[in-house]
XYZ file of C-alpha atoms in Angstrom:
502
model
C 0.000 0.000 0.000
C 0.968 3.512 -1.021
C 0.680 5.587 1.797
C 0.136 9.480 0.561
C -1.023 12.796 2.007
C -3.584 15.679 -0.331
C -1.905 18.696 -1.697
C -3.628 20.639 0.967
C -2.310 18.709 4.202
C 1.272 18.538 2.393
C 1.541 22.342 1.987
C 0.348 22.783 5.182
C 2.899 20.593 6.838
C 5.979 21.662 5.221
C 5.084 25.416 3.671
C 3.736 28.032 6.570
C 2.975 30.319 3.574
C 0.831 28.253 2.102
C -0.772 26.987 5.364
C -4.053 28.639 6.424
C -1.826 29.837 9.517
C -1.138 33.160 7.658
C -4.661 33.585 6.764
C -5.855 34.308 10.533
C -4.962 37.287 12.638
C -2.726 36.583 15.728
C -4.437 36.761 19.074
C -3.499 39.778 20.859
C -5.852 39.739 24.012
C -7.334 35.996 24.665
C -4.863 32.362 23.997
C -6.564 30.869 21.180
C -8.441 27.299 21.654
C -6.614 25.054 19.355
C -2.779 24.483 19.012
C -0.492 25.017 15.878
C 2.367 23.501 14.566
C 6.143 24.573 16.010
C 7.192 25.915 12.500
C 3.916 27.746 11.977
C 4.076 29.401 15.069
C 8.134 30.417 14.982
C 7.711 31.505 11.760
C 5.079 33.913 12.429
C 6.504 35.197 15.652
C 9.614 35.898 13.423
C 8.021 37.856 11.233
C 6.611 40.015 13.669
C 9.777 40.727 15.438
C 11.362 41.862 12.103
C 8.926 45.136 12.317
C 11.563 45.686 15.551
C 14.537 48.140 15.538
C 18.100 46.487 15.137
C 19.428 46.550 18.776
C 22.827 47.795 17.252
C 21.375 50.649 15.892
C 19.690 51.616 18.842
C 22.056 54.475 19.766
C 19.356 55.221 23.062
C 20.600 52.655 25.036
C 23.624 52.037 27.086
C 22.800 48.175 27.156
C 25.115 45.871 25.760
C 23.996 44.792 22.207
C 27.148 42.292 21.464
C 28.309 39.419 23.079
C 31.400 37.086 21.329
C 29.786 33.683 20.000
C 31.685 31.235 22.940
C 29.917 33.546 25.390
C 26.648 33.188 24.251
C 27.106 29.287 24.019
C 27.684 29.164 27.634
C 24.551 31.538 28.112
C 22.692 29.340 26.117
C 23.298 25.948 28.041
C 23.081 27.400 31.240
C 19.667 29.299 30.677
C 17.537 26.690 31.969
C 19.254 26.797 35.478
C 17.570 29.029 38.131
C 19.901 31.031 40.373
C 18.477 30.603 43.419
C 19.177 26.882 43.792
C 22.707 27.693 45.140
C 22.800 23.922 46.579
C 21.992 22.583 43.099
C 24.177 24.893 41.353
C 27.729 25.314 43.452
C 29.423 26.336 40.583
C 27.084 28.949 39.264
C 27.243 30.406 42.849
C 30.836 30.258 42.938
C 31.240 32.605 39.848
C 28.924 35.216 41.073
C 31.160 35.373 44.420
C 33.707 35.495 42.405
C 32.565 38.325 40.089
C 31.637 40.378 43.244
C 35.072 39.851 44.717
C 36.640 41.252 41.954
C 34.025 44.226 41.419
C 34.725 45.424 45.148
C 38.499 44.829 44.447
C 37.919 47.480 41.218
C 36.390 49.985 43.315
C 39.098 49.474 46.026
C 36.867 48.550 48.945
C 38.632 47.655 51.927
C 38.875 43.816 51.824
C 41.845 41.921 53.105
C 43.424 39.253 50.848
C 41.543 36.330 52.697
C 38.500 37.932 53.395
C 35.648 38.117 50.990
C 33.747 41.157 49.596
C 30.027 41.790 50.613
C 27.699 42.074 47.688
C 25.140 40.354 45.488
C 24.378 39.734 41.766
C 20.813 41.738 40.788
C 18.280 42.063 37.663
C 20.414 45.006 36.407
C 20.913 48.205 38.779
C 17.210 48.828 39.422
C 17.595 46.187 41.344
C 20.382 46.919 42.975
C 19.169 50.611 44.012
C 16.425 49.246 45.742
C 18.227 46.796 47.983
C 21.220 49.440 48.856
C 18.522 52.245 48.794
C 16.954 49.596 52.160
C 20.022 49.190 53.832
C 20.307 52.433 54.121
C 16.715 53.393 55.479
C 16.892 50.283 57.741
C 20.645 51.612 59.649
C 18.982 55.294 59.446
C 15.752 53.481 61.250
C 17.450 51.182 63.354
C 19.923 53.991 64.788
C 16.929 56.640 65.333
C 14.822 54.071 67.289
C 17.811 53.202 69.234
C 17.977 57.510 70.335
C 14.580 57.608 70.825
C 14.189 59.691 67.664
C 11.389 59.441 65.057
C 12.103 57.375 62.235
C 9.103 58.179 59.907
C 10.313 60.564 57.818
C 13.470 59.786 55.823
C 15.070 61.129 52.659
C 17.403 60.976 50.251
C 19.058 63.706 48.703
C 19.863 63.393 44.585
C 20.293 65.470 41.509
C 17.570 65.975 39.377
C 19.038 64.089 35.979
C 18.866 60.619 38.155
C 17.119 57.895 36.438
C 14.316 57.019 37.159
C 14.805 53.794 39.407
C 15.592 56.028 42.176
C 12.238 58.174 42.050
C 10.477 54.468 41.683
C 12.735 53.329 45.325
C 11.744 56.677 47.189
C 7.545 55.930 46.030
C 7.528 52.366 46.198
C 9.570 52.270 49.818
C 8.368 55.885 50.996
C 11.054 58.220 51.222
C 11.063 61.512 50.803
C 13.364 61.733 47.362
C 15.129 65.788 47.759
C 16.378 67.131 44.214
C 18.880 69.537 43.532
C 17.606 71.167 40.244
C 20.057 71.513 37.620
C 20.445 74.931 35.415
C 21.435 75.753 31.896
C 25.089 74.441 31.303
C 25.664 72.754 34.628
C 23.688 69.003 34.057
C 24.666 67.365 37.225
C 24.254 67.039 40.815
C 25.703 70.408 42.842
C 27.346 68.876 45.517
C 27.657 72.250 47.283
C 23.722 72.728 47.083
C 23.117 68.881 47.412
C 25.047 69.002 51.158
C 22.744 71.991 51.706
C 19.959 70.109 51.661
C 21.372 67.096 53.334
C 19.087 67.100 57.100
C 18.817 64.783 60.296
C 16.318 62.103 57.910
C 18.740 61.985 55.049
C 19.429 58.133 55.045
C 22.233 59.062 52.225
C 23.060 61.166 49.299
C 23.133 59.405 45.727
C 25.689 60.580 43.363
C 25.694 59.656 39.933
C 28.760 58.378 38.346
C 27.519 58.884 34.400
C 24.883 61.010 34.079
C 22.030 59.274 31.858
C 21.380 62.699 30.536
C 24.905 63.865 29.646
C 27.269 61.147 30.861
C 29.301 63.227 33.040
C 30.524 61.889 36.542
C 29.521 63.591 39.529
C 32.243 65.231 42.079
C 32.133 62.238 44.734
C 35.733 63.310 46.249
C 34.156 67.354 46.509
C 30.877 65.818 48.104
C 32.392 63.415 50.708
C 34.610 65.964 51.682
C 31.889 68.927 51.837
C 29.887 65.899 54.463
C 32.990 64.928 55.962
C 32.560 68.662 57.213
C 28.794 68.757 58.064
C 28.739 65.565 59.869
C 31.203 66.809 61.856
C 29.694 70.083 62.741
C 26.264 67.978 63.019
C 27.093 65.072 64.561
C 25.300 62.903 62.132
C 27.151 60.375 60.084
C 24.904 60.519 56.404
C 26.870 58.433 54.029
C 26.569 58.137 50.487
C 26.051 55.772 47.482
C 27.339 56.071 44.251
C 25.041 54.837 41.483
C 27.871 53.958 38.411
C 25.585 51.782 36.836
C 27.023 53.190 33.639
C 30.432 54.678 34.899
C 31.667 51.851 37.140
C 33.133 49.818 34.332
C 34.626 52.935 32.390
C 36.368 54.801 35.220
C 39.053 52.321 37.007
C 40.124 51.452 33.391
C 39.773 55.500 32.045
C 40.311 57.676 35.404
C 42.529 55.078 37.878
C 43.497 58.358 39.859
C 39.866 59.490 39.931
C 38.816 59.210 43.710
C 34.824 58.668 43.242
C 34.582 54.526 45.034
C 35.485 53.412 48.249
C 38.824 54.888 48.645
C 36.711 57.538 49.847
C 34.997 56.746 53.705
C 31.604 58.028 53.223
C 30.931 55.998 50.178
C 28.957 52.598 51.758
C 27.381 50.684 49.028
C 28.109 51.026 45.001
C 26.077 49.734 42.399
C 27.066 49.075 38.864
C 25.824 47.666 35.538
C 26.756 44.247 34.624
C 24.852 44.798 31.299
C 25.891 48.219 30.553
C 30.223 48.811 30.136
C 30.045 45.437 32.187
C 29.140 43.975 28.652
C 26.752 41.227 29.533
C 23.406 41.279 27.725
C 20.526 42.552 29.551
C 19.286 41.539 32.516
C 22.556 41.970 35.189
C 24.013 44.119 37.899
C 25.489 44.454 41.001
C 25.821 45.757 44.196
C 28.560 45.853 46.659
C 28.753 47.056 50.282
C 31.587 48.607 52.050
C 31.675 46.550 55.248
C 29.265 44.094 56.352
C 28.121 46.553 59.085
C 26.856 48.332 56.147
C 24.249 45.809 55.480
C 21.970 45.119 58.326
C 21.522 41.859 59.174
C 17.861 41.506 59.608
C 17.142 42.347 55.754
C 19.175 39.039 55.215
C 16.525 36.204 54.631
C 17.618 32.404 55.318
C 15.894 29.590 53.775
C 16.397 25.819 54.037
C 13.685 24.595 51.456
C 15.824 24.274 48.029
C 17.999 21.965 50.054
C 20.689 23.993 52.100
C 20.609 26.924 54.601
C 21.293 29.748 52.001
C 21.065 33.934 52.705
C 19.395 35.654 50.101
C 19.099 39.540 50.089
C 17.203 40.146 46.609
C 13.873 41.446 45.616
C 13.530 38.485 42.929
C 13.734 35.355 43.319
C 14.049 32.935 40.705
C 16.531 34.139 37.720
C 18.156 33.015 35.186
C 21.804 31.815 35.630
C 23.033 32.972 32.674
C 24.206 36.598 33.136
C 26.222 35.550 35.804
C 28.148 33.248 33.602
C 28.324 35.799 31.236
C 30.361 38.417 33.347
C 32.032 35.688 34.719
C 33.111 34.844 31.241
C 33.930 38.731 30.385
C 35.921 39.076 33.430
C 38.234 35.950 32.898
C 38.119 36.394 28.690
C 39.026 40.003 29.031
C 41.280 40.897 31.996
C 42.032 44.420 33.199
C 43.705 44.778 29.946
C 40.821 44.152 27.325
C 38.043 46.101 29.478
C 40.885 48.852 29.306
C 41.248 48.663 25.344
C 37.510 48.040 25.029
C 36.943 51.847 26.922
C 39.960 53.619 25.200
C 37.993 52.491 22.043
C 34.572 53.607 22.464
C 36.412 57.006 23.995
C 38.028 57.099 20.622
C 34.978 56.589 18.958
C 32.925 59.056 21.070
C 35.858 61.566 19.643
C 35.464 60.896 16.438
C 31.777 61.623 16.402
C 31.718 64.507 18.161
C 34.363 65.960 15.887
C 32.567 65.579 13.112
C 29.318 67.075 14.686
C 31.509 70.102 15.865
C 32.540 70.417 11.806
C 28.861 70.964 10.206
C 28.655 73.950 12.568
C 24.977 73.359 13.258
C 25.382 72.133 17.006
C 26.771 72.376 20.395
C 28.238 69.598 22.264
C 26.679 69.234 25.583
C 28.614 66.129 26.905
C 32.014 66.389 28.497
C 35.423 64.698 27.247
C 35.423 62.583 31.103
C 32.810 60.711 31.177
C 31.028 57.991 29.712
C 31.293 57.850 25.833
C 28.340 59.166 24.623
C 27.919 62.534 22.870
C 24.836 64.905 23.613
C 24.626 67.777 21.405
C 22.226 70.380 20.934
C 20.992 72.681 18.491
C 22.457 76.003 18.357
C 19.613 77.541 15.919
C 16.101 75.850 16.996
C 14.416 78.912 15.357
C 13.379 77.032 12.648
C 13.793 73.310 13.452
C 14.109 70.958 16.286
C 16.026 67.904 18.205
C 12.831 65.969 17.884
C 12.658 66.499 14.218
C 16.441 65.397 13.318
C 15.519 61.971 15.715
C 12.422 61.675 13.930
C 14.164 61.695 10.151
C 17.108 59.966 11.621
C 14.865 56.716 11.998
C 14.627 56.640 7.863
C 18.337 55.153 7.992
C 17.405 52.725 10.807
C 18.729 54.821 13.556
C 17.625 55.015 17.021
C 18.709 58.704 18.309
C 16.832 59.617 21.694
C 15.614 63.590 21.869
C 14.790 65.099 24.984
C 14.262 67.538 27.321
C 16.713 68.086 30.397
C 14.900 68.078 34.109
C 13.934 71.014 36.352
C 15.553 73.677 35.857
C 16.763 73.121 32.504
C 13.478 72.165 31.324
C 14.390 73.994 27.942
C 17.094 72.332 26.867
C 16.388 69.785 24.378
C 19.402 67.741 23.275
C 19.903 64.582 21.293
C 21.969 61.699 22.766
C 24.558 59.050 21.084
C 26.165 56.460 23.641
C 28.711 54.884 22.250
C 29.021 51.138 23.084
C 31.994 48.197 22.134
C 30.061 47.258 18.990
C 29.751 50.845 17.462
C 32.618 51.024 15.101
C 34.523 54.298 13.875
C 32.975 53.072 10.327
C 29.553 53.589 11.891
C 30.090 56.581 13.436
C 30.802 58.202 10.107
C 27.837 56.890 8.436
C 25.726 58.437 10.869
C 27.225 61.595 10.722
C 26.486 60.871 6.847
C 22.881 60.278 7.648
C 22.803 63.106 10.092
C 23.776 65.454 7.026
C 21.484 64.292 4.739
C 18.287 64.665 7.844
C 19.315 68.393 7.932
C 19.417 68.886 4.341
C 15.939 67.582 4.429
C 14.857 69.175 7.303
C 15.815 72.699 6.100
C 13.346 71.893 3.087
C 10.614 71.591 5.332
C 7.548 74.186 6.271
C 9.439 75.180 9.716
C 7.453 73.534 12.600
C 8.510 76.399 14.972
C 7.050 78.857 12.763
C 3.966 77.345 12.549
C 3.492 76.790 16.526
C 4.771 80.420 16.904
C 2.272 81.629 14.967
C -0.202 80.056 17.126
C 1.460 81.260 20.385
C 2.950 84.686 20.050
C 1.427 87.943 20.496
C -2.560 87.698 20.495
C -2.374 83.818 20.916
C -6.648 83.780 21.691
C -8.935 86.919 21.211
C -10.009 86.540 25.482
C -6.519 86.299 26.865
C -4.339 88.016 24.569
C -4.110 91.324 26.054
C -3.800 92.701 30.002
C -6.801 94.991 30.331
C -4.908 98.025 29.789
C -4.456 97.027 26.503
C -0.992 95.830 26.246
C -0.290 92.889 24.261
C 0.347 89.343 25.838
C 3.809 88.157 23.214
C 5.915 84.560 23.900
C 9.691 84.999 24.747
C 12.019 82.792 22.121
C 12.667 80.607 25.305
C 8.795 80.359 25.773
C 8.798 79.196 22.332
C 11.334 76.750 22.153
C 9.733 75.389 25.281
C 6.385 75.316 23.649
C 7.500 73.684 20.491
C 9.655 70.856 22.977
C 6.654 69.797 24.848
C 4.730 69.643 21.314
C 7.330 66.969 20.204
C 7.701 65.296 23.326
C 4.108 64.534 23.476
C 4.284 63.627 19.727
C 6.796 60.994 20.368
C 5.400 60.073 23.224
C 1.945 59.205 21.354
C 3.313 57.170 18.898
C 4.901 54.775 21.694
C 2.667 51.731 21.973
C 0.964 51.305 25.270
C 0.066 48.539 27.312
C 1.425 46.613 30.368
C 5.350 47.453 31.470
């Protein structure tokens, strides 16, 4: 006996395209009732995913986008080992000690040569925010009760260009989050003003070692020293923590005689970026205390029920093992020396860029030359056009360029940002200054979008309120304008963002 198949049932088995799989729309809201077949459904997943930007190209983000094939083998066979079953996986727990060991050695903490560092692996530096962000609210409770002193009220004083992982720690854990407001020119944290503010509640002050807005580090040496002074005059003992989720894996490599880590005695608790200049793929970070009386013992959990007595201080539990490996992997593939190269290169590269923005005369470089490599420019005419426009065009050529708006009270600066990462070569960095070229050729074609806001905001902007009642006529300052115009395109991008659960 023959044994055959129809047409029909053939196609469908071996061709998704000619399967009635293509014919249906995807559910988007309910899982459907019947199953499909695995190519059928990879295939049309794929598809989707093409409409995606190419990570590469996304020039917004500071996360690591390449990882060397050998790497991503070992990611690969380890991803279906959870993290938190230390007793089933020694090994895996033995390389994140490991890789926390030699991140507190980096930022010089003061660990002997037997002795082992304090700190934990975490979901990236959210993460890791949150849990040093607790330590420090539980000593600041813990030592107030102990006085007799209120403890409902703390606070942490921070610069207004923090991200925003630090505004979700002070809702989510209630405390009071105090911001030094920036100003035109000066994109960082004041540490004069910020130790001004600093009060008998402030559980710390976070300084930021790579601004996300500009990549410049904070003065950490200036700061501890300026609270070195007013704890002494105070009696209070407010510490600090340095967020370097993007600048903790740049400066010992860039800036060895930069004083910023734990050389300096105020700093407690660091975090860092595994995933960022740590260059593991998403989902990694770390955190690392000074001493252990830094980290309060009763935050420590213990559990028996995966098979030994293991501490865990994180606010997930099951994770993947994988980016542990990873920076495992980067740490003992690279060395001090290739991190070093790696850095030198994307500085090189950050150079080149800006160089070539400086040449079409059309903007002004915002970013500093220490720092992590990214290059923020602005504008120096917005009369006519806008960041948000050249971002806009710039995604024609496939390129992700973030435009926005600086924090209070810069509010109306609007700059466009370029990080520089290990796989964005000097050859790309010339195209886009290519395709940057050819947006503002483009743009300068175009009806001006100022102009036509203007029009609808200067002088009488509506016939009720466009005079004062003695007759004199209401008119928009060029700053009012620009500002205007800013918050028009911020909303516009912000509307064509899809919505739906985070």
């Amino acid at each position: 006996m023959v044994l055959s198949t129809t047409a029909s049932e053939s196609t469908s088995l071996h061709c998704t395209f000619a399967s009635r799989y293509v014919l249906e729309s995807l559910p988007r809201y309910k899982m459907p009732e019947n199953s499909i077949p695995k190519e059928a459904a990879y295939q049309i997943i794929s598809d989707e995913l093409m409409l995606d930007g190419n990570p590469r190209l996304n020039l917004a983000s500071f996360v690591t986008t390449w990882m060397e094939p050998e790497c991503e083998k070992l990611m690969l066979a380890s991803i279906n080992k959870n993290y938190v079953d230390m007793d089933e996986y020694p090994v895996t727990t033995e390389f994140q000690n490991r890789c926390v060991n030699m991140i507190a050695h980096l930022f010089n903490a003061p660990v002997g040569k037997d002795e082992t560092a304090l700190g934990v692996g975490t979901v990236g530096s959210s993460e890791a925010i949150m849990l040093a962000g607790l330590a420090f609210k539980r000593k600041w409770q813990n030592k107030r009760k102990a006085e007799g002193k209120p403890c409902d009220k703390p606070n942490i004083v921070t610069g207004a260009n923090v991200q925003v992982c630090w505004e979700k720690f002070a809702r989510y854990f209630e405390v009071d989050l105090k911001v030094v407001k920036l100003r035109e020119g000066y994109y960082i944290m004041d540490p004069v003003k910020a130790v001004e503010m600093v009060d008998e509640n402030t559980i710390c002050v976070a300084a930021i070692l790579g601004s996300t807005l500009t990549g410049e580090f904070e003065d950490v040496k200036l700061l501890n020293d300026l609270l070195v002074r007013k704890n002494k005059e105070t009696g209070w003992d407010t510490p600090i923590h340095v967020d370097a989720a993007s600048g903790g894996f740049i400066a010992p490599f860039l800036y060895p005689d930069l004083e910023w880590d734990f050389r300096l005695p105020l700093v407690k608790s660091i975090n860092v970026s595994g995933h960022k200049y740590g260059l593991v793929y998403a989902g990694v970070g770390w955190v690392v205390w000074r001493t252990k009386g830094d980290l309060p013992e009763d935050l420590i959990f213990h559990i028996n029920y995966l098979g030994a007595d293991q501490p865990t201080f994180t606010l997930n539990f099951s994770k993947g093992s994988n980016q542990i490996i990873a920076q495992y992997y980067q740490f003992l593939r690279l060395g001090f020396e290739g991190y070093k190269s790696i850095m030198e290169n994307c500085m090189e590269n950050a150079k080149v860029l800006k160089q070539g923005l400086e040449k079409m005369g059309r903007f002004t470089i915002v970013s500093k030359d220490i720092g992590v490599p990214l290059v923020a420019f602005t504008l120096k005419d917005s009369s006519q056009h806008t960041v948000f426009e050249i971002a806009d065009n710039l995604r024609k050529f496939g390129w992700i360029v973030p435009a926005y708006t600086m924090p209070a009270d810069a509010e109306h600066i609007a700059v466009l940002r370029v990080v520089i990462r290990e796989d964005f070569s000097c050859s790309l960095a010339e195209r886009l200054l290519a395709d940057i070229e050819k947006v503002l050729k483009d743009v300068d074609k175009y009806p001006s979008m100022i102009s036509t806001r203007a029009a609808n905001i200067t002088s009488v902007v509506d016939e009720r309120n466009g005079t004062h009642a003695d007759g004199r006529v209401v008119t928009k300052t060029l700053r009012n304008n620009t500002e205007e115009v800013a918050n028009y395109w911020k909303k516009l991008v912000e509307q064509k963002k899809s919505t739906g659960a985070c």
